[in-house]
mmCIF file of C-alpha atoms in Angstrom:
data_model
loop_
_atom_site.group_PDB
_atom_site.id
_atom_site.type_symbol
_atom_site.label_atom_id
_atom_site.label_comp_id
_atom_site.label_asym_id
_atom_site.label_seq_id
_atom_site.Cartn_x
_atom_site.Cartn_y
_atom_site.Cartn_z
ATOM 1 C CA MET A 227 0.156 0.101 -0.061
ATOM 2 C CA LYS A 228 2.691 2.304 1.298
ATOM 3 C CA LYS A 229 4.299 1.798 -1.866
ATOM 4 C CA ALA A 230 1.489 2.498 -4.775
ATOM 5 C CA ILE A 231 1.077 5.154 -2.626
ATOM 6 C CA ARG A 232 4.302 6.377 -2.794
ATOM 7 C CA ILE A 233 4.258 5.991 -6.536
ATOM 8 C CA THR A 234 1.277 8.093 -7.072
ATOM 9 C CA GLY A 235 2.306 10.919 -5.348
ATOM 10 C CA LYS A 236 5.748 10.925 -8.033
ATOM 11 C CA ILE A 237 3.348 10.227 -10.434
ATOM 12 C CA ILE A 238 1.405 13.434 -9.229
ATOM 13 C CA LEU A 239 4.644 15.295 -8.876
ATOM 14 C CA TRP A 240 5.869 14.860 -12.090
ATOM 15 C CA PHE A 241 2.517 15.466 -13.356
ATOM 16 C CA PHE A 242 2.580 19.432 -11.945
ATOM 17 C CA ILE A 243 6.891 19.150 -13.398
ATOM 18 C CA ILE A 244 5.536 18.441 -16.358
ATOM 19 C CA ILE A 245 3.024 21.279 -17.113
ATOM 20 C CA ALA A 246 4.849 24.028 -15.054
ATOM 21 C CA GLY A 247 8.325 23.156 -17.608
ATOM 22 C CA LEU A 248 5.013 23.235 -20.408
ATOM 23 C CA LEU A 249 4.459 27.002 -19.000
ATOM 24 C CA ILE A 250 7.308 27.910 -18.826
ATOM 25 C CA ILE A 251 8.019 26.941 -22.317
ATOM 26 C CA SER A 252 4.891 28.881 -23.337
ATOM 27 C CA ALA A 253 5.553 31.861 -21.833
ATOM 28 C CA LEU A 254 9.498 32.456 -23.029
ATOM 29 C CA THR A 255 7.980 31.585 -26.114
ATOM 30 C CA HIS A 256 5.086 33.883 -26.025
ATOM 31 C CA ASN A 257 7.234 36.986 -25.430
ATOM 32 C CA ILE A 258 10.302 36.463 -28.173
ATOM 33 C CA LEU A 259 7.341 35.322 -30.515
ATOM 34 C CA THR A 260 5.147 39.272 -29.980
ATOM 35 C CA SER A 261 8.499 41.082 -29.339
ATOM 36 C CA MET A 262 9.323 39.789 -33.340
ATOM 37 C CA GLU A 263 5.537 40.017 -34.465
ATOM 38 C CA LYS A 264 5.761 43.878 -33.457
ATOM 39 C CA LYS A 265 8.471 44.675 -34.789
ATOM 40 C CA LYS A 266 7.513 43.149 -38.305
ATOM 41 C CA TYR A 267 3.818 44.062 -38.895
ATOM 42 C CA THR A 268 3.775 47.736 -37.100
ATOM 43 C CA ILE A 269 0.905 49.766 -38.444
ATOM 44 C CA GLY A 270 0.905 53.436 -38.189
ATOM 45 C CA LYS A 271 2.968 55.447 -36.105
ATOM 46 C CA THR A 272 4.208 55.602 -32.336
ATOM 47 C CA ILE A 273 3.725 58.608 -29.987
ATOM 48 C CA ASP A 274 4.403 58.897 -26.506
ATOM 49 C CA ILE A 275 2.335 59.588 -23.916
ATOM 50 C CA ASP A 276 4.009 60.158 -20.511
ATOM 51 C CA GLY A 277 6.685 57.718 -20.780
ATOM 52 C CA LYS A 278 4.556 54.984 -22.723
ATOM 53 C CA HIS A 279 4.243 54.299 -26.837
ATOM 54 C CA MET A 280 0.916 54.122 -28.516
ATOM 55 C CA GLN A 281 -0.115 53.946 -31.471
ATOM 56 C CA ALA A 282 -1.861 56.203 -33.930
ATOM 57 C CA TYR A 283 -2.960 55.630 -38.022
ATOM 58 C CA VAL A 284 -3.338 58.589 -40.860
ATOM 59 C CA THR A 285 -4.467 58.699 -43.304
ATOM 60 C CA GLY A 286 -7.037 61.296 -45.720
ATOM 61 C CA GLN A 287 -5.743 65.078 -46.356
ATOM 62 C CA GLY A 288 -9.593 65.979 -45.609
ATOM 63 C CA GLU A 289 -10.426 69.517 -43.863
ATOM 64 C CA LYS A 290 -12.540 67.956 -41.615
ATOM 65 C CA THR A 291 -10.789 65.125 -39.480
ATOM 66 C CA ILE A 292 -12.550 61.558 -38.263
ATOM 67 C CA VAL A 293 -10.963 60.311 -34.903
ATOM 68 C CA LEU A 294 -11.959 56.203 -35.103
ATOM 69 C CA LEU A 295 -12.276 54.541 -31.584
ATOM 70 C CA SER A 296 -12.525 51.060 -30.498
ATOM 71 C CA GLY A 297 -15.279 49.159 -28.626
ATOM 72 C CA LEU A 298 -13.659 47.310 -25.001
ATOM 73 C CA GLY A 299 -11.564 44.913 -26.258
ATOM 74 C CA THR A 300 -10.553 44.849 -29.793
ATOM 75 C CA ALA A 301 -7.110 43.286 -30.513
ATOM 76 C CA SER A 302 -5.733 45.423 -32.679
ATOM 77 C CA PRO A 303 -8.059 48.820 -33.864
ATOM 78 C CA ILE A 304 -5.670 49.514 -36.484
ATOM 79 C CA ALA A 305 -6.496 46.633 -38.457
ATOM 80 C CA ASP A 306 -9.615 46.656 -37.056
ATOM 81 C CA PHE A 307 -10.672 49.339 -39.004
ATOM 82 C CA MET A 308 -8.907 49.431 -42.008
ATOM 83 C CA PRO A 309 -11.960 49.044 -43.999
ATOM 84 C CA LEU A 310 -13.556 51.485 -42.663
ATOM 85 C CA ALA A 311 -10.991 54.075 -42.114
ATOM 86 C CA ASP A 312 -10.356 53.727 -46.306
ATOM 87 C CA ARG A 313 -13.607 53.900 -47.473
ATOM 88 C CA LEU A 314 -13.951 57.868 -45.523
ATOM 89 C CA SER A 315 -10.111 58.816 -46.334
ATOM 90 C CA THR A 316 -11.255 59.916 -49.553
ATOM 91 C CA ASP A 317 -13.663 62.892 -48.411
ATOM 92 C CA TYR A 318 -11.616 64.100 -44.497
ATOM 93 C CA LYS A 319 -8.095 62.814 -42.900
ATOM 94 C CA VAL A 320 -8.956 60.098 -41.307
ATOM 95 C CA VAL A 321 -7.235 59.031 -37.351
ATOM 96 C CA ILE A 322 -7.324 55.395 -35.423
ATOM 97 C CA LEU A 323 -6.310 55.259 -32.330
ATOM 98 C CA GLU A 324 -5.290 52.245 -30.443
ATOM 99 C CA TYR A 325 -6.084 52.920 -26.344
ATOM 100 C CA PHE A 326 -2.856 51.800 -23.851
ATOM 101 C CA GLY A 327 -3.571 47.593 -23.891
ATOM 102 C CA TYR A 328 -4.614 47.487 -27.891
ATOM 103 C CA GLY A 329 -2.708 46.753 -30.911
ATOM 104 C CA PHE A 330 0.912 48.405 -31.252
ATOM 105 C CA SER A 331 0.591 50.338 -27.379
ATOM 106 C CA ASP A 332 1.817 49.196 -24.337
ATOM 107 C CA THR A 333 -0.414 48.776 -21.461
ATOM 108 C CA THR A 334 -0.807 51.038 -18.114
ATOM 109 C CA LYS A 335 -1.946 50.124 -14.720
ATOM 110 C CA ALA A 336 -3.651 53.740 -14.916
ATOM 111 C CA GLU A 337 -7.283 53.776 -14.172
ATOM 112 C CA ARG A 338 -9.491 53.621 -17.524
ATOM 113 C CA SER A 339 -11.162 56.348 -16.137
ATOM 114 C CA ASN A 340 -13.158 59.018 -18.561
ATOM 115 C CA GLU A 341 -10.646 61.669 -17.886
ATOM 116 C CA ASN A 342 -7.795 59.041 -18.139
ATOM 117 C CA ILE A 343 -9.009 57.979 -21.570
ATOM 118 C CA VAL A 344 -9.872 60.691 -23.248
ATOM 119 C CA THR A 345 -6.883 62.819 -22.255
ATOM 120 C CA GLU A 346 -4.648 60.266 -23.289
ATOM 121 C CA ILE A 347 -6.765 60.656 -26.573
ATOM 122 C CA ARG A 348 -6.847 64.283 -26.262
ATOM 123 C CA THR A 349 -2.319 63.926 -25.691
ATOM 124 C CA ALA A 350 -2.713 61.888 -28.789
ATOM 125 C CA LEU A 351 -3.882 63.820 -31.805
ATOM 126 C CA ASN A 352 -1.960 66.909 -29.728
ATOM 127 C CA GLN A 353 0.924 65.052 -30.846
ATOM 128 C CA LEU A 354 0.207 63.860 -33.545
ATOM 129 C CA GLU A 355 -0.015 67.590 -35.071
ATOM 130 C CA ILE A 356 -3.325 67.215 -35.248
ATOM 131 C CA LYS A 357 -6.206 70.410 -35.112
ATOM 132 C CA GLY A 358 -9.936 70.136 -33.817
ATOM 133 C CA PRO A 359 -12.688 70.343 -33.530
ATOM 134 C CA TYR A 360 -13.058 66.007 -34.856
ATOM 135 C CA ILE A 361 -16.198 63.974 -35.647
ATOM 136 C CA LEU A 362 -15.166 61.228 -33.151
ATOM 137 C CA MET A 363 -16.502 58.171 -34.608
ATOM 138 C CA PRO A 364 -17.130 55.300 -31.398
ATOM 139 C CA HIS A 365 -17.304 51.667 -31.596
ATOM 140 C CA SER A 366 -19.603 50.565 -28.460
ATOM 141 C CA ILE A 367 -17.589 51.229 -25.378
ATOM 142 C CA SER A 368 -16.176 54.123 -26.999
ATOM 143 C CA GLY A 369 -19.247 56.108 -27.045
ATOM 144 C CA ILE A 370 -19.169 56.266 -22.924
ATOM 145 C CA TYR A 371 -16.322 58.175 -23.560
ATOM 146 C CA SER A 372 -17.204 59.838 -26.917
ATOM 147 C CA MET A 373 -20.343 61.188 -25.454
ATOM 148 C CA TYR A 374 -17.466 62.560 -22.117
ATOM 149 C CA TYR A 375 -15.145 64.542 -24.110
ATOM 150 C CA ALA A 376 -18.085 66.537 -26.365
ATOM 151 C CA MET A 377 -19.320 67.292 -22.851
ATOM 152 C CA LYS A 378 -15.630 68.240 -21.084
ATOM 153 C CA TYR A 379 -14.426 69.847 -24.327
ATOM 154 C CA PRO A 380 -17.078 71.015 -27.053
ATOM 155 C CA ASP A 381 -15.765 72.810 -28.600
ATOM 156 C CA GLU A 382 -13.240 70.000 -30.048
ATOM 157 C CA VAL A 383 -15.696 67.835 -30.563
ATOM 158 C CA GLU A 384 -17.947 68.677 -34.152
ATOM 159 C CA ALA A 385 -20.362 65.865 -34.589
ATOM 160 C CA ILE A 386 -20.074 62.478 -32.666
ATOM 161 C CA ILE A 387 -21.026 59.598 -35.493
ATOM 162 C CA GLY A 388 -21.947 55.763 -33.038
ATOM 163 C CA ILE A 389 -21.217 52.159 -33.891
ATOM 164 C CA ASP A 390 -23.545 50.344 -32.144
ATOM 165 C CA GLU A 391 -21.568 52.617 -29.336
ATOM 166 C CA SER A 392 -21.900 51.928 -26.052
ATOM 167 C CA VAL A 393 -25.149 55.124 -23.950
ATOM 168 C CA PRO A 394 -24.517 55.130 -19.908
ATOM 169 C CA ASN A 395 -27.584 54.228 -19.013
ATOM 170 C CA GLN A 396 -27.759 50.682 -20.426
ATOM 171 C CA THR A 397 -26.129 49.734 -17.060
ATOM 172 C CA LYS A 398 -28.726 51.205 -14.527
ATOM 173 C CA ILE A 399 -30.737 47.986 -16.396
ATOM 174 C CA SER A 400 -28.001 45.015 -16.760
ATOM 175 C CA LYS A 401 -24.511 45.869 -14.692
ATOM 176 C CA ASP A 402 -21.124 42.729 -15.516
ATOM 177 C CA PRO A 403 -19.644 41.193 -13.002
ATOM 178 C CA ASP A 404 -15.817 42.484 -12.869
ATOM 179 C CA MET A 405 -13.469 40.020 -14.311
ATOM 180 C CA SER A 406 -10.812 38.357 -11.906
ATOM 181 C CA HIS A 407 -7.463 39.703 -12.669
ATOM 182 C CA SER A 408 -5.947 36.484 -12.229
ATOM 183 C CA LEU A 409 -7.104 36.495 -15.760
ATOM 184 C CA THR A 410 -3.865 38.106 -16.956
ATOM 185 C CA LEU A 411 -1.918 35.083 -16.538
ATOM 186 C CA LEU A 412 -3.655 33.771 -19.653
ATOM 187 C CA ASN A 413 -1.394 36.474 -21.386
ATOM 188 C CA THR A 414 1.526 35.702 -19.492
ATOM 189 C CA PHE A 415 1.609 32.461 -19.725
ATOM 190 C CA GLY A 416 0.551 32.222 -23.673
ATOM 191 C CA ILE A 417 -1.958 30.390 -23.139
ATOM 192 C CA ILE A 418 -4.205 32.931 -25.117
ATOM 193 C CA ARG A 419 -1.436 32.308 -28.042
ATOM 194 C CA ASP A 420 -2.172 28.668 -27.764
ATOM 195 C CA VAL A 421 -5.819 28.668 -27.624
ATOM 196 C CA THR A 422 -6.043 31.086 -31.097
ATOM 197 C CA TYR A 423 -3.488 29.724 -32.910
ATOM 198 C CA LEU A 424 -5.213 25.947 -32.157
ATOM 199 C CA LEU A 425 -8.810 27.022 -32.895
ATOM 200 C CA PRO A 426 -9.785 27.416 -36.850
ATOM 201 C CA GLU A 427 -9.056 30.468 -38.400
ATOM 202 C CA ALA A 428 -12.173 32.639 -37.099
ATOM 203 C CA GLU A 429 -11.317 35.699 -38.260
ATOM 204 C CA ASP A 430 -11.789 34.062 -41.622
ATOM 205 C CA THR A 431 -15.745 33.211 -41.137
ATOM 206 C CA LYS A 432 -15.788 36.889 -40.516
ATOM 207 C CA ASN A 433 -14.937 38.328 -43.740
ATOM 208 C CA LYS A 434 -17.551 37.298 -45.583
ATOM 209 C CA ASN A 435 -17.038 40.541 -48.062
ATOM 210 C CA LYS A 436 -13.669 40.376 -48.408
ATOM 211 C CA ASP A 437 -12.976 43.196 -47.013
ATOM 212 C CA TYR A 438 -9.664 42.353 -44.781
ATOM 213 C CA THR A 439 -6.220 41.709 -46.788
ATOM 214 C CA GLU A 440 -4.262 38.196 -45.656
ATOM 215 C CA ASP A 441 -1.660 40.635 -43.429
ATOM 216 C CA GLN A 442 -4.612 42.248 -42.079
ATOM 217 C CA ILE A 443 -6.549 38.384 -40.932
ATOM 218 C CA LYS A 444 -3.046 37.573 -39.389
ATOM 219 C CA ILE A 445 -2.046 40.580 -37.581
ATOM 220 C CA LYS A 446 -6.575 41.028 -35.630
ATOM 221 C CA LYS A 447 -5.111 37.266 -34.719
ATOM 222 C CA MET A 448 -1.649 38.429 -33.345
ATOM 223 C CA ALA A 449 -3.258 40.850 -31.073
ATOM 224 C CA THR A 450 -5.827 38.749 -29.449
ATOM 225 C CA ALA A 451 -2.774 36.461 -28.824
ATOM 226 C CA TRP A 452 -1.027 39.770 -27.367
ATOM 227 C CA ASN A 453 -3.328 42.094 -25.601
ATOM 228 C CA SER A 454 -6.860 39.039 -24.699
ATOM 229 C CA VAL A 455 -6.359 40.558 -20.987
ATOM 230 C CA ASN A 456 -4.216 41.689 -20.237
ATOM 231 C CA VAL A 457 -4.190 44.280 -17.264
ATOM 232 C CA SER A 458 -5.090 47.236 -18.985
ATOM 233 C CA VAL A 459 -8.158 46.008 -21.253
ATOM 234 C CA ILE A 460 -9.022 44.668 -17.894
ATOM 235 C CA ASN A 461 -8.547 47.690 -15.649
ATOM 236 C CA GLU A 462 -11.234 49.297 -18.004
ATOM 237 C CA PHE A 463 -13.662 46.592 -18.477
ATOM 238 C CA ASN A 464 -14.014 46.527 -14.527
ATOM 239 C CA SER A 465 -14.538 50.527 -14.524
ATOM 240 C CA VAL A 466 -17.044 49.746 -17.358
ATOM 241 C CA ASN A 467 -19.634 50.549 -14.643
ATOM 242 C CA LYS A 468 -17.944 54.070 -12.825
ATOM 243 C CA ASN A 469 -17.309 55.454 -16.391
ATOM 244 C CA THR A 470 -21.137 54.794 -17.043
ATOM 245 C CA GLU A 471 -22.050 55.801 -13.629
ATOM 246 C CA GLU A 472 -20.990 59.089 -14.630
ATOM 247 C CA LEU A 473 -22.813 60.180 -17.017
ATOM 248 C CA TYR A 474 -25.595 58.890 -16.130
ATOM 249 C CA ASP A 475 -29.445 60.491 -17.598
ATOM 250 C CA VAL A 476 -26.917 63.170 -19.585
ATOM 251 C CA LYS A 477 -27.997 63.622 -22.937
ATOM 252 C CA TYR A 478 -26.436 65.159 -25.517
ATOM 253 C CA PRO A 479 -26.110 69.152 -26.254
ATOM 254 C CA ASP A 480 -28.923 70.278 -27.955
ATOM 255 C CA ASN A 481 -25.798 72.198 -31.152
ATOM 256 C CA LEU A 482 -23.845 68.487 -31.174
ATOM 257 C CA PRO A 483 -24.414 66.847 -34.483
ATOM 258 C CA VAL A 484 -24.408 62.957 -33.292
ATOM 259 C CA LEU A 485 -25.880 59.941 -35.863
ATOM 260 C CA ALA A 486 -25.770 56.755 -33.840
ATOM 261 C CA ILE A 487 -26.179 53.952 -36.588
ATOM 262 C CA LEU A 488 -26.685 50.239 -34.212
ATOM 263 C CA ALA A 489 -26.489 47.448 -35.315
ATOM 264 C CA LYS A 490 -29.660 45.602 -35.827
ATOM 265 C CA ASP A 491 -28.438 42.352 -34.404
ATOM 266 C CA SER A 492 -27.996 44.313 -30.848
ATOM 267 C CA GLU A 493 -32.235 45.176 -31.068
ATOM 268 C CA ASP A 494 -33.070 42.192 -32.287
ATOM 269 C CA THR A 495 -31.161 40.617 -28.642
ATOM 270 C CA ASP A 496 -32.406 43.506 -26.343
ATOM 271 C CA GLN A 497 -35.159 45.818 -27.164
ATOM 272 C CA ASN A 498 -33.660 48.590 -25.519
ATOM 273 C CA TRP A 499 -31.158 49.220 -27.728
ATOM 274 C CA LEU A 500 -32.594 51.545 -29.911
ATOM 275 C CA PRO A 501 -35.074 53.207 -27.323
ATOM 276 C CA LEU A 502 -31.615 53.973 -25.322
ATOM 277 C CA HIS A 503 -29.844 55.503 -27.901
ATOM 278 C CA GLN A 504 -32.721 57.840 -28.952
ATOM 279 C CA GLN A 505 -33.501 58.830 -25.203
ATOM 280 C CA LEU A 506 -29.771 61.162 -26.283
ATOM 281 C CA ILE A 507 -31.710 63.275 -28.604
ATOM 282 C CA THR A 508 -31.998 65.994 -27.902
ATOM 283 C CA ASN A 509 -31.906 67.978 -31.275
ATOM 284 C CA PRO A 510 -33.818 65.716 -33.605
ATOM 285 C CA SER A 511 -33.043 67.874 -36.749
ATOM 286 C CA ILE A 512 -28.995 67.285 -36.682
ATOM 287 C CA GLN A 513 -29.217 64.475 -33.922
ATOM 288 C CA LYS A 514 -30.037 60.677 -35.886
ATOM 289 C CA VAL A 515 -30.458 57.124 -35.112
ATOM 290 C CA GLU A 516 -29.842 54.938 -38.641
ATOM 291 C CA THR A 517 -30.254 50.656 -38.211
ATOM 292 C CA LEU A 518 -28.125 48.423 -40.275
ATOM 293 C CA ALA A 519 -28.282 44.957 -40.498
ATOM 294 C CA GLY A 520 -24.997 42.849 -38.943
ATOM 295 C CA GLU A 521 -24.146 42.400 -35.783
ATOM 296 C CA HIS A 522 -22.500 44.081 -33.134
ATOM 297 C CA TYR A 523 -19.288 44.814 -35.136
ATOM 298 C CA LEU A 524 -21.611 46.861 -37.885
ATOM 299 C CA HIS A 525 -18.263 47.717 -39.646
ATOM 300 C CA TRP A 526 -16.650 44.085 -40.226
ATOM 301 C CA SER A 527 -19.858 43.869 -42.876
ATOM 302 C CA ASN A 528 -21.047 47.130 -43.657
ATOM 303 C CA ALA A 529 -18.061 49.528 -44.223
ATOM 304 C CA ASP A 530 -19.706 51.137 -47.236
ATOM 305 C CA LYS A 531 -23.237 51.800 -46.002
ATOM 306 C CA ILE A 532 -21.200 53.303 -42.788
ATOM 307 C CA ALA A 533 -19.049 55.085 -45.044
ATOM 308 C CA GLU A 534 -22.035 56.165 -47.087
ATOM 309 C CA LEU A 535 -24.295 57.413 -44.555
ATOM 310 C CA SER A 536 -21.124 59.612 -42.560
ATOM 311 C CA LYS A 537 -20.533 61.229 -45.786
ATOM 312 C CA GLU A 538 -24.399 62.117 -46.393
ATOM 313 C CA PHE A 539 -24.904 63.188 -42.787
ATOM 314 C CA ILE A 540 -21.457 65.164 -42.036
ATOM 315 C CA SER A 541 -22.719 67.067 -45.341
ATOM 316 C CA THR A 542 -25.950 67.933 -44.607
ATOM 317 C CA HIS A 543 -25.414 69.043 -40.841
ATOM 318 C CA LEU A 544 -21.571 69.993 -40.552
ATOM 319 C CA LYS A 545 -20.071 74.274 -41.301
ATOM 320 C CA LYS A 546 -17.949 73.624 -45.004
#
């Protein structure tokens, strides 16, 4: 009996030694590959904000500037927005910013508050020497940051064109529980990379219109391995309730042109989605809500239509 127990104990010990070894190998491989991939596939311009690197992409030469701001956890905002940016850049200067913890940008442990994120956006635009006022085009959670920006710095925001954007009062209806910071271990040990590369090519199935190039799809996949559940993203996720509460019951200023382009799938799954956006309107003559067929990442399948609606809205409601 004692011999059997000793053998079982050794098996268990070796099992944990092997698992620990595999985790160390996975972590080392992940860090080496991440460094190599970021150097090889870097897109855009790296700017310095408080000693950390933030990545930005600028295209187009128009008089008006559209700033594309990504949804929570979008692995590579530059690659993600590229088809839409290409369509908008024929008429406008287009800027894509990658928040800390996203794309090619560094991570940060700084609080992911409305104030800090908007300050980082403004600092980035200043570093890029791009003058406002800006047309903010937020996807998802960036709708909250855009509203905060417009309320605090009204002279710098010319309009907001949202892509299935979040609104403050949505967390009055439903709040998400906080994410555990222990999930960062999945990133630290490269487990997200391991899983990502074992799964089928999910991004290919989301590229039905063939709007993304092979390199863009590759970058989105690699960025998922780099950035998923990192410290910045988890901190931002856990700040959602606080950030939305800061703007509870706030409506758009009646002189601010706003176009909310909502995904039909979001409306179908949440009957409050359309009313929540309509509640923000104070001036229907310059504030509109449109619905397009598609999922939450509406720009994956509707880049042409979003660009068309945006150009029509801008030419109608914004001064030249």
